[in-house]
Amino acid sequence: MSFLNSISSPSQIYSLYCSPFFSCYRFHSPSFPSLYYRHHGNRRIIREFGFLRDFRGESMVNLGKQKGGFFLDFSACSSRGSTSCSSSEGDKFGSEEEEEEEDVDDVEEGARSICALPERWDVLGLGQAMVDFSGLVDDEFLERLGLEKGTRKVVNHDERGRVLRAMDGCSYKAAAGGSLSNSLVALARLGYKPIRGPALNVAMAGSVGSDPLGGFYRSKLHRANVNFLSEPIKDGTTGTVIVLTTPDAQRTMLAYQGTSSTINYDSCLAGLVSKTNIFVVEGYLFELPDTIKTIIRACEEARRTGALIAVTASDVSCIERHYDDFWEIVRNYTGIVFANSDEARALCHFSSKESPISATRYLSHFVPFVSVTDGPRGSYIGVKGEAVYIPPSPCVPMDTCGAGDAYASGILYGILRGVSDLKGMGTLAARTAATVVGQQGTRLRVQDAVDLEQSFAFNVESSSVGTDVGLDHISSL
């Protein structure tokens, strides 16, 4: 049996996928039978559970899961990825699972984003660009590897390999992950075909390597109508996050930062920031000392050009380690803060006995708009020292990963649409979060986004009670 025919497990696939061998050969594993053809324009796609190539012999890469196993789905590898300050084409084919989720309109959506870049972005996010490997495991699996359930830790290359090898035989999939990208994708889907107003222009800046995972990340965001605009770092290694979810819907996260730990402030990023209405900074970036300088310079440019600046708190331990850095940005630049109850208390230096509503009220004395989620107990929106309670939206939880990210997208969507009803805005955010919690995976599905937006638009038209919290008002506070 040849080496190629012996490849049959996820860790073997991943190892090959990230090695120099990838660029030289194609393989087909007997464990992954299935081959079919598709036509898209002048491109003939041959799909295998091993590799895809078009009629010119170009390799294209996505990594995903399909019924019966795993596959490497090669669409828009970094060799055809976008360059600095530009958008790339990218094939519109993912897994069958994704094609059921993302209909023809979503393919057209992705195509729209590549025609021309807008003069101004509605939202630009600056965050860690990480490929997520999400898997379902039991408590015994975590105990066997010595992992504490519900925590997030940074791992090195060897530790990442050890966990991936242990996951052989488990069900897992790969996605263009990261907390911020989850929010941006959900926002783009909510704003793609709105009843009220034009479609939203959403973009992200960050750091990916010139490796296949970097091409995968860029391609998947483009498909979801989120333009990833940063140039790949030559010879860099794209970061990954392993997300292990147990039956009680708790997630344990292992982050390998790679190139994603370095984001430099350059003319491209400055130009992007100067042309956005809302600039969102992911809190995980505060873990990276050199990147804090980039955040400050980007926030200064955003403030100079009139953009509203939002910060996601992201992680309690990150706040505790970089408390002064967080508050420098929050106090001097920020118009919106997104946090869960624990993160909000950490920002306030409150004990765990303090209520989320107290933390919300406190933060709203320093930040014009504060969003604090409290899991199944609901959420709060704080404005001018007051807090509005938002009841939770009912759901049967399957996976809590991405709930806060989805909630943030609903808030951003309401602000961009000029909504003045805090309750209505919070209700959309809570329903968006509940939709994601009730499914496996962190991304808001296309049809769910359409349904949510239509319901939201109807309720906004019917509502006459509100508080002025539109984009212009928040920016002026």
Coordinates of C-alpha atoms in Angstrom, one line a residue:
M1 CA 0.0 0.0 0.0
S2 CA 1.4 3.4 -0.9
F3 CA 1.8 6.3 1.6
L4 CA -1.0 8.2 0.0
N5 CA -3.5 5.3 0.1
S6 CA -2.7 4.8 3.8
I7 CA -4.0 8.3 4.8
S8 CA -7.4 7.8 6.5
S9 CA -7.6 9.8 9.7
P10 CA -8.2 13.5 10.5
S11 CA -4.8 14.1 12.0
Q12 CA -3.1 12.5 9.0
I13 CA -5.1 14.7 6.7
Y14 CA -4.3 17.8 8.7
S15 CA -0.6 16.9 8.8
L16 CA -0.5 16.5 5.1
Y17 CA -2.6 19.6 4.5
C18 CA -0.1 21.8 6.5
S19 CA 3.1 20.2 5.1
P20 CA 5.2 21.1 2.0
F21 CA 4.0 17.8 0.6
F22 CA 0.6 19.4 0.0
S23 CA 1.9 21.7 -2.8
C24 CA 3.4 18.8 -4.8
Y25 CA 0.9 16.0 -4.8
R26 CA -2.7 15.1 -4.9
F27 CA -4.1 12.1 -3.0
H28 CA -7.3 10.0 -2.8
S29 CA -7.8 8.0 0.4
P30 CA -9.7 4.7 0.2
S31 CA -11.5 5.7 3.4
F32 CA -13.0 8.7 1.6
P33 CA -14.7 7.3 -1.6
S34 CA -16.9 9.7 -3.6
L35 CA -16.2 11.7 -6.7
Y36 CA -18.4 14.0 -8.7
Y37 CA -18.2 16.8 -11.2
R38 CA -19.6 20.3 -11.1
H39 CA -19.5 23.1 -13.6
H40 CA -19.3 26.8 -12.7
G41 CA -18.7 29.2 -15.6
N42 CA -15.6 27.9 -17.4
R43 CA -14.3 26.0 -14.4
R44 CA -14.6 22.3 -14.1
I45 CA -14.5 21.1 -10.5
I46 CA -13.6 17.6 -9.6
R47 CA -14.5 16.9 -5.9
E48 CA -12.9 14.0 -4.0
F49 CA -12.7 13.5 -0.3
G50 CA -9.0 14.0 -1.0
F51 CA -8.2 16.9 -3.4
L52 CA -10.0 19.1 -5.8
R53 CA -8.5 20.7 -8.9
D54 CA -9.9 22.6 -11.8
F55 CA -9.1 22.0 -15.5
R56 CA -5.9 24.1 -15.2
G57 CA -4.6 21.8 -12.5
E58 CA -4.8 24.4 -9.7
S59 CA -5.3 23.1 -6.2
M60 CA -8.0 24.7 -4.1
V61 CA -8.6 24.0 -0.4
N62 CA -11.3 23.9 2.2
L63 CA -11.5 21.5 5.0
G64 CA -14.9 20.3 6.2
K65 CA -17.1 17.4 7.2
Q66 CA -19.7 15.5 5.2
K67 CA -21.9 12.6 6.1
G68 CA -19.8 9.6 6.6
G69 CA -16.5 11.3 7.3
F70 CA -14.2 14.2 6.5
F71 CA -12.9 15.8 3.4
L72 CA -10.5 18.4 2.1
D73 CA -12.5 20.7 -0.1
F74 CA -10.2 22.8 -2.2
S75 CA -11.8 26.1 -3.0
A76 CA -9.8 29.3 -3.5
C77 CA -6.4 28.4 -2.2
S78 CA -4.0 31.2 -1.2
S79 CA -2.4 31.0 -4.7
R80 CA -5.6 32.7 -5.9
G81 CA -6.4 34.6 -2.8
S82 CA -6.8 38.4 -2.7
T83 CA -3.8 40.7 -2.4
S84 CA -3.4 43.7 -0.1
C85 CA -6.5 45.9 0.1
S86 CA -8.4 43.8 -2.5
S87 CA -11.0 41.1 -2.7
S88 CA -10.6 37.7 -4.4
E89 CA -12.8 35.5 -6.5
G90 CA -12.9 32.2 -4.7
D91 CA -15.0 29.2 -5.8
K92 CA -18.5 29.0 -4.4
F93 CA -18.5 25.3 -3.5
G94 CA -18.3 24.1 0.1
S95 CA -19.6 20.8 1.6
E96 CA -23.0 19.5 0.8
E97 CA -23.9 20.4 4.4
E98 CA -23.0 24.0 3.6
E99 CA -24.8 24.0 0.3
E100 CA -28.0 23.0 2.0
E101 CA -27.5 25.9 4.4
E102 CA -26.3 28.5 1.9
D103 CA -28.6 28.6 -1.1
V104 CA -28.2 30.2 -4.5
D105 CA -28.8 33.6 -3.1
D106 CA -25.8 33.2 -0.9
V107 CA -23.6 32.2 -3.8
E108 CA -24.8 35.4 -5.6
E109 CA -24.1 37.3 -2.3
G110 CA -20.5 36.1 -2.4
A111 CA -20.2 37.1 -6.1
R112 CA -21.5 40.6 -5.3
S113 CA -18.6 41.2 -2.9
I114 CA -16.0 40.5 -5.6
C115 CA -17.2 42.9 -8.2
A116 CA -16.0 46.1 -6.6
L117 CA -15.0 47.3 -3.2
P118 CA -17.3 49.9 -1.7
E119 CA -16.2 53.5 -1.1
R120 CA -17.0 53.0 2.6
W121 CA -17.4 50.1 4.9
D122 CA -20.4 49.8 7.3
V123 CA -18.3 47.7 9.6
L124 CA -14.6 46.8 9.7
G125 CA -13.4 44.4 12.2
L126 CA -9.8 44.0 13.5
G127 CA -9.2 40.6 15.0
Q128 CA -7.4 37.3 15.2
A129 CA -7.9 35.2 12.0
M130 CA -8.0 31.6 13.2
V131 CA -9.2 28.4 11.6
D132 CA -11.5 26.6 14.0
F133 CA -11.5 22.8 14.4
S134 CA -14.7 22.1 16.2
G135 CA -15.4 18.7 17.6
L136 CA -17.9 16.9 19.9
V137 CA -16.3 15.0 22.8
D138 CA -17.2 13.6 26.2
D139 CA -15.9 14.6 29.7
E140 CA -13.6 11.5 29.7
F141 CA -11.8 12.8 26.6
L142 CA -11.0 16.0 28.4
E143 CA -9.9 14.2 31.5
R144 CA -7.6 11.8 29.5
L145 CA -5.8 14.8 28.0
G146 CA -5.7 16.8 31.2
L147 CA -7.9 19.6 29.9
E148 CA -10.1 21.7 32.2
K149 CA -13.6 22.0 30.8
G150 CA -14.8 25.4 29.8
T151 CA -11.4 27.1 29.7
R152 CA -9.4 28.7 26.9
K153 CA -5.6 28.2 26.7
V154 CA -2.8 29.0 24.3
V155 CA -1.0 25.9 23.1
N156 CA 2.2 25.3 21.1
H157 CA 2.6 23.3 17.9
D158 CA 3.3 20.0 19.7
E159 CA 0.3 20.3 22.0
R160 CA -2.0 21.1 19.1
G161 CA -0.8 17.9 17.3
R162 CA -1.3 15.8 20.4
V163 CA -5.0 16.9 20.7
L164 CA -5.7 16.5 17.0
R165 CA -4.2 12.9 17.1
A166 CA -6.5 12.1 20.0
M167 CA -9.5 13.4 18.0
D168 CA -9.0 10.7 15.3
G169 CA -12.4 9.0 15.1
C170 CA -14.3 11.9 16.6
S171 CA -16.7 14.0 14.6
Y172 CA -15.3 17.5 13.9
K173 CA -15.2 20.1 11.1
A174 CA -13.1 23.1 10.2
A175 CA -14.3 26.7 9.7
A176 CA -12.9 30.2 9.3
G177 CA -13.3 30.9 13.0
G178 CA -12.6 33.5 15.6
S179 CA -15.1 35.4 17.7
L180 CA -15.0 38.5 15.6
S181 CA -15.5 36.7 12.3
N182 CA -18.6 34.9 13.7
S183 CA -20.1 38.3 14.5
L184 CA -19.2 39.7 11.1
V185 CA -20.6 36.8 9.1
A186 CA -23.9 37.0 11.1
L187 CA -24.0 40.7 10.5
A188 CA -23.4 40.3 6.7
R189 CA -26.1 37.7 6.5
L190 CA -28.6 39.8 8.4
G191 CA -27.8 42.7 6.1
Y192 CA -27.5 41.0 2.8
K193 CA -31.1 41.4 1.6
P194 CA -32.8 43.7 4.1
I195 CA -36.3 44.9 3.8
R196 CA -35.2 48.4 5.0
G197 CA -32.1 50.1 3.7
P198 CA -29.2 49.0 1.5
A199 CA -27.2 45.8 1.9
L200 CA -24.4 46.1 4.4
N201 CA -20.7 46.2 3.5
V202 CA -18.7 44.2 6.0
A203 CA -14.9 43.6 6.1
M204 CA -12.2 42.2 8.3
A205 CA -8.5 42.9 8.8
G206 CA -6.1 40.6 10.6
S207 CA -3.2 38.3 9.9
V208 CA -3.0 35.0 8.0
G209 CA -0.1 33.1 6.6
S210 CA 0.5 32.4 2.9
D211 CA -0.2 28.7 3.7
P212 CA -3.3 26.8 2.6
L213 CA -5.1 27.5 5.8
G214 CA -4.8 31.2 5.2
G215 CA -6.3 30.8 1.7
F216 CA -9.1 28.7 3.3
Y217 CA -9.8 31.4 5.8
R218 CA -10.0 34.2 3.2
S219 CA -12.2 32.1 0.9
K220 CA -14.7 31.2 3.5
L221 CA -15.2 34.7 4.6
H222 CA -15.6 36.0 1.1
R223 CA -18.2 33.4 0.5
A224 CA -20.1 34.8 3.4
N225 CA -19.8 38.3 2.0
V226 CA -17.2 39.4 4.5
N227 CA -14.2 40.8 2.7
F228 CA -10.9 39.8 4.3
L229 CA -8.6 42.6 3.2
S230 CA -5.2 42.0 4.8
E231 CA -2.3 40.7 2.7
P232 CA -1.1 37.2 3.7
I233 CA 2.3 37.1 5.5
K234 CA 4.9 35.3 3.4
D235 CA 5.9 32.0 4.8
G236 CA 3.6 32.6 7.8
T237 CA 1.5 29.9 9.6
T238 CA -2.2 30.6 10.0
G239 CA -3.4 30.2 13.6
T240 CA -5.9 27.6 14.7
V241 CA -8.3 27.0 17.5
I242 CA -9.5 23.6 18.6
V243 CA -13.0 23.9 20.1
L244 CA -14.1 20.8 22.1
T245 CA -17.8 20.8 23.0
T246 CA -19.2 18.4 25.6
P247 CA -22.8 17.1 25.8
D248 CA -23.7 19.9 28.3
A249 CA -22.9 22.4 25.5
Q250 CA -19.7 23.7 27.3
R251 CA -16.7 24.4 25.1
T252 CA -13.0 24.0 25.8
M253 CA -10.7 26.0 23.5
L254 CA -7.1 25.5 22.6
A255 CA -5.5 28.3 20.6
Y256 CA -2.4 28.0 18.5
Q257 CA -1.7 31.6 17.5
G258 CA 0.9 31.2 14.7
T259 CA 1.0 34.2 12.4
S260 CA -2.3 35.5 13.8
S261 CA -0.4 36.9 16.8
T262 CA 1.1 39.6 14.7
I263 CA -0.9 42.5 13.3
N264 CA 1.0 45.5 12.1
Y265 CA -0.3 49.0 11.5
D266 CA 0.5 50.0 7.9
S267 CA -0.9 52.2 5.1
C268 CA -3.4 49.5 4.0
L269 CA -5.0 49.2 7.5
A270 CA -4.9 53.0 8.0
G271 CA -6.8 53.4 4.7
L272 CA -9.4 50.8 5.6
V273 CA -10.0 52.3 9.0
S274 CA -10.5 55.8 7.5
K275 CA -13.3 54.5 5.4
T276 CA -15.5 52.7 7.9
N277 CA -18.6 53.7 9.9
I278 CA -18.0 51.2 12.8
F279 CA -14.6 49.9 13.7
V280 CA -14.7 46.8 15.9
V281 CA -11.7 45.6 17.9
E282 CA -11.5 42.0 19.1
G283 CA -10.4 41.8 22.8
Y284 CA -8.3 38.7 22.2
L285 CA -5.8 41.1 20.4
F286 CA -4.9 42.6 23.8
E287 CA -3.0 39.4 24.5
L288 CA -0.4 40.5 22.0
P289 CA 1.9 43.3 23.3
D290 CA 3.0 44.6 19.9
T291 CA -0.6 44.5 18.6
I292 CA -1.8 46.9 21.3
K293 CA 0.2 49.6 19.6
T294 CA -1.6 48.8 16.4
I295 CA -5.0 49.0 18.2
I296 CA -4.2 52.5 19.6
R297 CA -3.1 53.8 16.2
A298 CA -6.1 52.3 14.4
C299 CA -8.5 53.8 17.1
E300 CA -6.9 57.2 16.7
E301 CA -7.4 57.1 12.9
A302 CA -11.0 55.8 13.4
R303 CA -11.8 58.6 15.8
R304 CA -10.2 61.2 13.5
T305 CA -12.4 60.1 10.6
G306 CA -15.6 59.9 12.6
A307 CA -16.0 56.2 13.0
L308 CA -17.8 54.6 16.0
I309 CA -15.4 52.3 17.8
A310 CA -16.6 49.1 19.4
V311 CA -14.5 46.7 21.6
T312 CA -15.4 43.1 22.5
A313 CA -14.2 42.1 26.0
S314 CA -13.6 38.5 24.8
D315 CA -12.1 36.8 27.8
V316 CA -11.9 37.4 31.6
S317 CA -8.3 36.3 32.0
C318 CA -7.3 38.5 29.1
I319 CA -8.9 41.5 30.8
E320 CA -7.2 40.7 34.1
R321 CA -3.8 40.5 32.5
H322 CA -4.2 43.6 30.4
Y323 CA -6.6 45.7 32.5
D324 CA -4.8 49.0 31.9
D325 CA -4.6 48.5 28.2
F326 CA -8.3 47.7 28.0
W327 CA -9.2 50.8 29.9
E328 CA -7.0 53.0 27.8
I329 CA -9.0 52.0 24.8
V330 CA -12.4 51.9 26.5
R331 CA -12.0 55.3 28.3
N332 CA -10.4 57.2 25.4
Y333 CA -11.9 55.8 22.2
T334 CA -14.8 53.4 22.7
G335 CA -18.4 54.0 21.8
I336 CA -19.7 50.4 22.3
V337 CA -18.5 47.6 24.6
F338 CA -19.6 44.0 24.2
A339 CA -19.1 41.7 27.2
N340 CA -20.7 38.8 29.1
S341 CA -21.5 39.2 32.8
D342 CA -18.1 37.8 34.0
E343 CA -16.1 40.0 31.6
A344 CA -18.2 43.1 32.6
R345 CA -17.4 42.5 36.2
A346 CA -13.7 42.1 35.4
L347 CA -13.7 45.4 33.6
C348 CA -15.4 47.0 36.6
H349 CA -13.1 45.2 39.1
F350 CA -16.3 43.9 40.7
S351 CA -16.5 40.7 42.7
S352 CA -18.5 37.7 41.4
K353 CA -21.2 38.7 43.9
E354 CA -22.1 41.8 42.0
S355 CA -25.0 41.6 39.6
P356 CA -24.6 42.0 35.8
I357 CA -27.0 45.0 35.9
S358 CA -24.7 46.8 38.3
A359 CA -21.7 46.2 36.0
T360 CA -23.8 47.4 33.0
R361 CA -24.8 50.6 34.8
Y362 CA -21.3 51.3 35.9
L363 CA -19.7 50.8 32.5
S364 CA -22.4 53.0 30.8
H365 CA -21.0 56.0 32.8
F366 CA -17.8 55.6 30.7
V367 CA -19.1 54.2 27.4
P368 CA -22.1 55.5 25.5
F369 CA -23.5 52.0 24.7
V370 CA -22.9 48.8 26.8
S371 CA -24.1 45.3 25.9
V372 CA -23.8 42.7 28.6
T373 CA -25.0 39.1 28.1
D374 CA -25.8 36.8 31.0
G375 CA -26.4 33.4 29.4
P376 CA -29.8 31.8 29.8
R377 CA -30.7 34.6 32.3
G378 CA -31.0 37.2 29.6
S379 CA -29.0 40.3 28.8
Y380 CA -28.7 44.1 29.5
I381 CA -28.2 47.2 27.4
G382 CA -26.7 50.1 29.3
V383 CA -27.0 53.8 28.3
K384 CA -26.2 56.8 30.4
G385 CA -26.1 55.0 33.7
E386 CA -29.3 53.1 33.1
A387 CA -29.7 49.4 32.1
V388 CA -32.5 47.8 30.1
Y389 CA -33.2 44.2 30.7
I390 CA -33.6 41.9 27.6
P391 CA -35.3 38.6 28.4
P392 CA -33.7 35.5 26.9
S393 CA -35.1 34.0 23.7
P394 CA -36.2 30.3 24.3
C395 CA -34.2 27.5 22.7
V396 CA -32.9 24.0 23.3
P397 CA -29.2 24.5 23.7
M398 CA -26.9 22.4 21.5
D399 CA -23.7 24.4 21.5
T400 CA -23.1 27.7 23.4
C401 CA -20.1 28.5 21.2
G402 CA -20.7 31.7 19.3
A403 CA -23.7 32.9 21.3
G404 CA -22.1 36.2 22.4
D405 CA -20.8 36.7 18.9
A406 CA -24.2 36.3 17.4
Y407 CA -25.7 38.6 20.0
A408 CA -23.2 41.3 19.1
S409 CA -24.2 41.1 15.4
G410 CA -27.8 41.8 16.3
I411 CA -26.8 44.9 18.2
L412 CA -24.6 46.2 15.4
Y413 CA -27.3 45.5 12.9
G414 CA -29.9 47.5 14.9
I415 CA -27.4 50.5 15.3
L416 CA -26.6 50.5 11.6
R417 CA -30.3 50.6 10.7
G418 CA -30.8 53.5 13.0
V419 CA -33.1 51.7 15.4
S420 CA -34.2 53.7 18.4
D421 CA -36.0 50.9 20.3
L422 CA -33.5 49.4 22.8
K423 CA -35.9 46.5 23.6
G424 CA -36.4 45.7 20.0
M425 CA -32.7 45.8 19.2
G426 CA -32.0 43.6 22.2
T427 CA -34.7 41.2 21.3
L428 CA -33.2 40.7 17.8
A429 CA -29.8 40.2 19.4
A430 CA -31.2 37.6 21.9
R431 CA -33.1 35.8 19.1
T432 CA -30.0 35.7 16.9
A433 CA -28.0 34.3 19.8
A434 CA -30.6 31.7 20.6
T435 CA -30.7 30.6 17.0
V436 CA -27.0 29.9 17.1
V437 CA -27.1 28.1 20.5
G438 CA -29.8 25.8 19.1
Q439 CA -27.6 24.5 16.3
Q440 CA -24.3 22.8 16.0
G441 CA -21.7 25.4 14.9
T442 CA -21.0 29.0 15.5
R443 CA -22.3 30.6 12.3
L444 CA -25.8 32.0 11.8
R445 CA -27.3 30.2 8.8
V446 CA -28.4 32.2 5.8
Q447 CA -32.1 31.3 5.9
D448 CA -32.2 31.9 9.7
A449 CA -30.7 35.4 9.1
V450 CA -33.3 36.2 6.5
D451 CA -36.2 35.1 8.8
L452 CA -34.7 37.1 11.7
E453 CA -34.2 40.3 9.6
Q454 CA -37.8 40.1 8.2
S455 CA -39.3 39.7 11.6
F456 CA -37.1 42.5 13.0
A457 CA -38.0 44.9 10.1
F458 CA -41.7 44.2 10.8
N459 CA -41.4 44.8 14.5
V460 CA -39.5 48.0 13.9
E461 CA -42.2 49.4 11.6
S462 CA -44.8 48.5 14.3
S463 CA -42.9 50.1 17.2
S464 CA -43.2 53.7 18.4
V465 CA -41.4 53.5 21.7
G466 CA -37.6 54.0 21.9
T467 CA -34.5 55.7 23.0
D468 CA -32.2 57.5 20.6
V469 CA -29.3 55.2 20.2
G470 CA -28.6 55.5 16.5
L471 CA -25.1 55.6 15.0
D472 CA -24.8 59.3 14.8
H473 CA -26.1 59.7 18.4
I474 CA -23.6 57.3 19.9
S475 CA -20.8 58.9 18.0
S476 CA -21.7 62.3 19.4
L477 CA -21.8 61.2 23.1

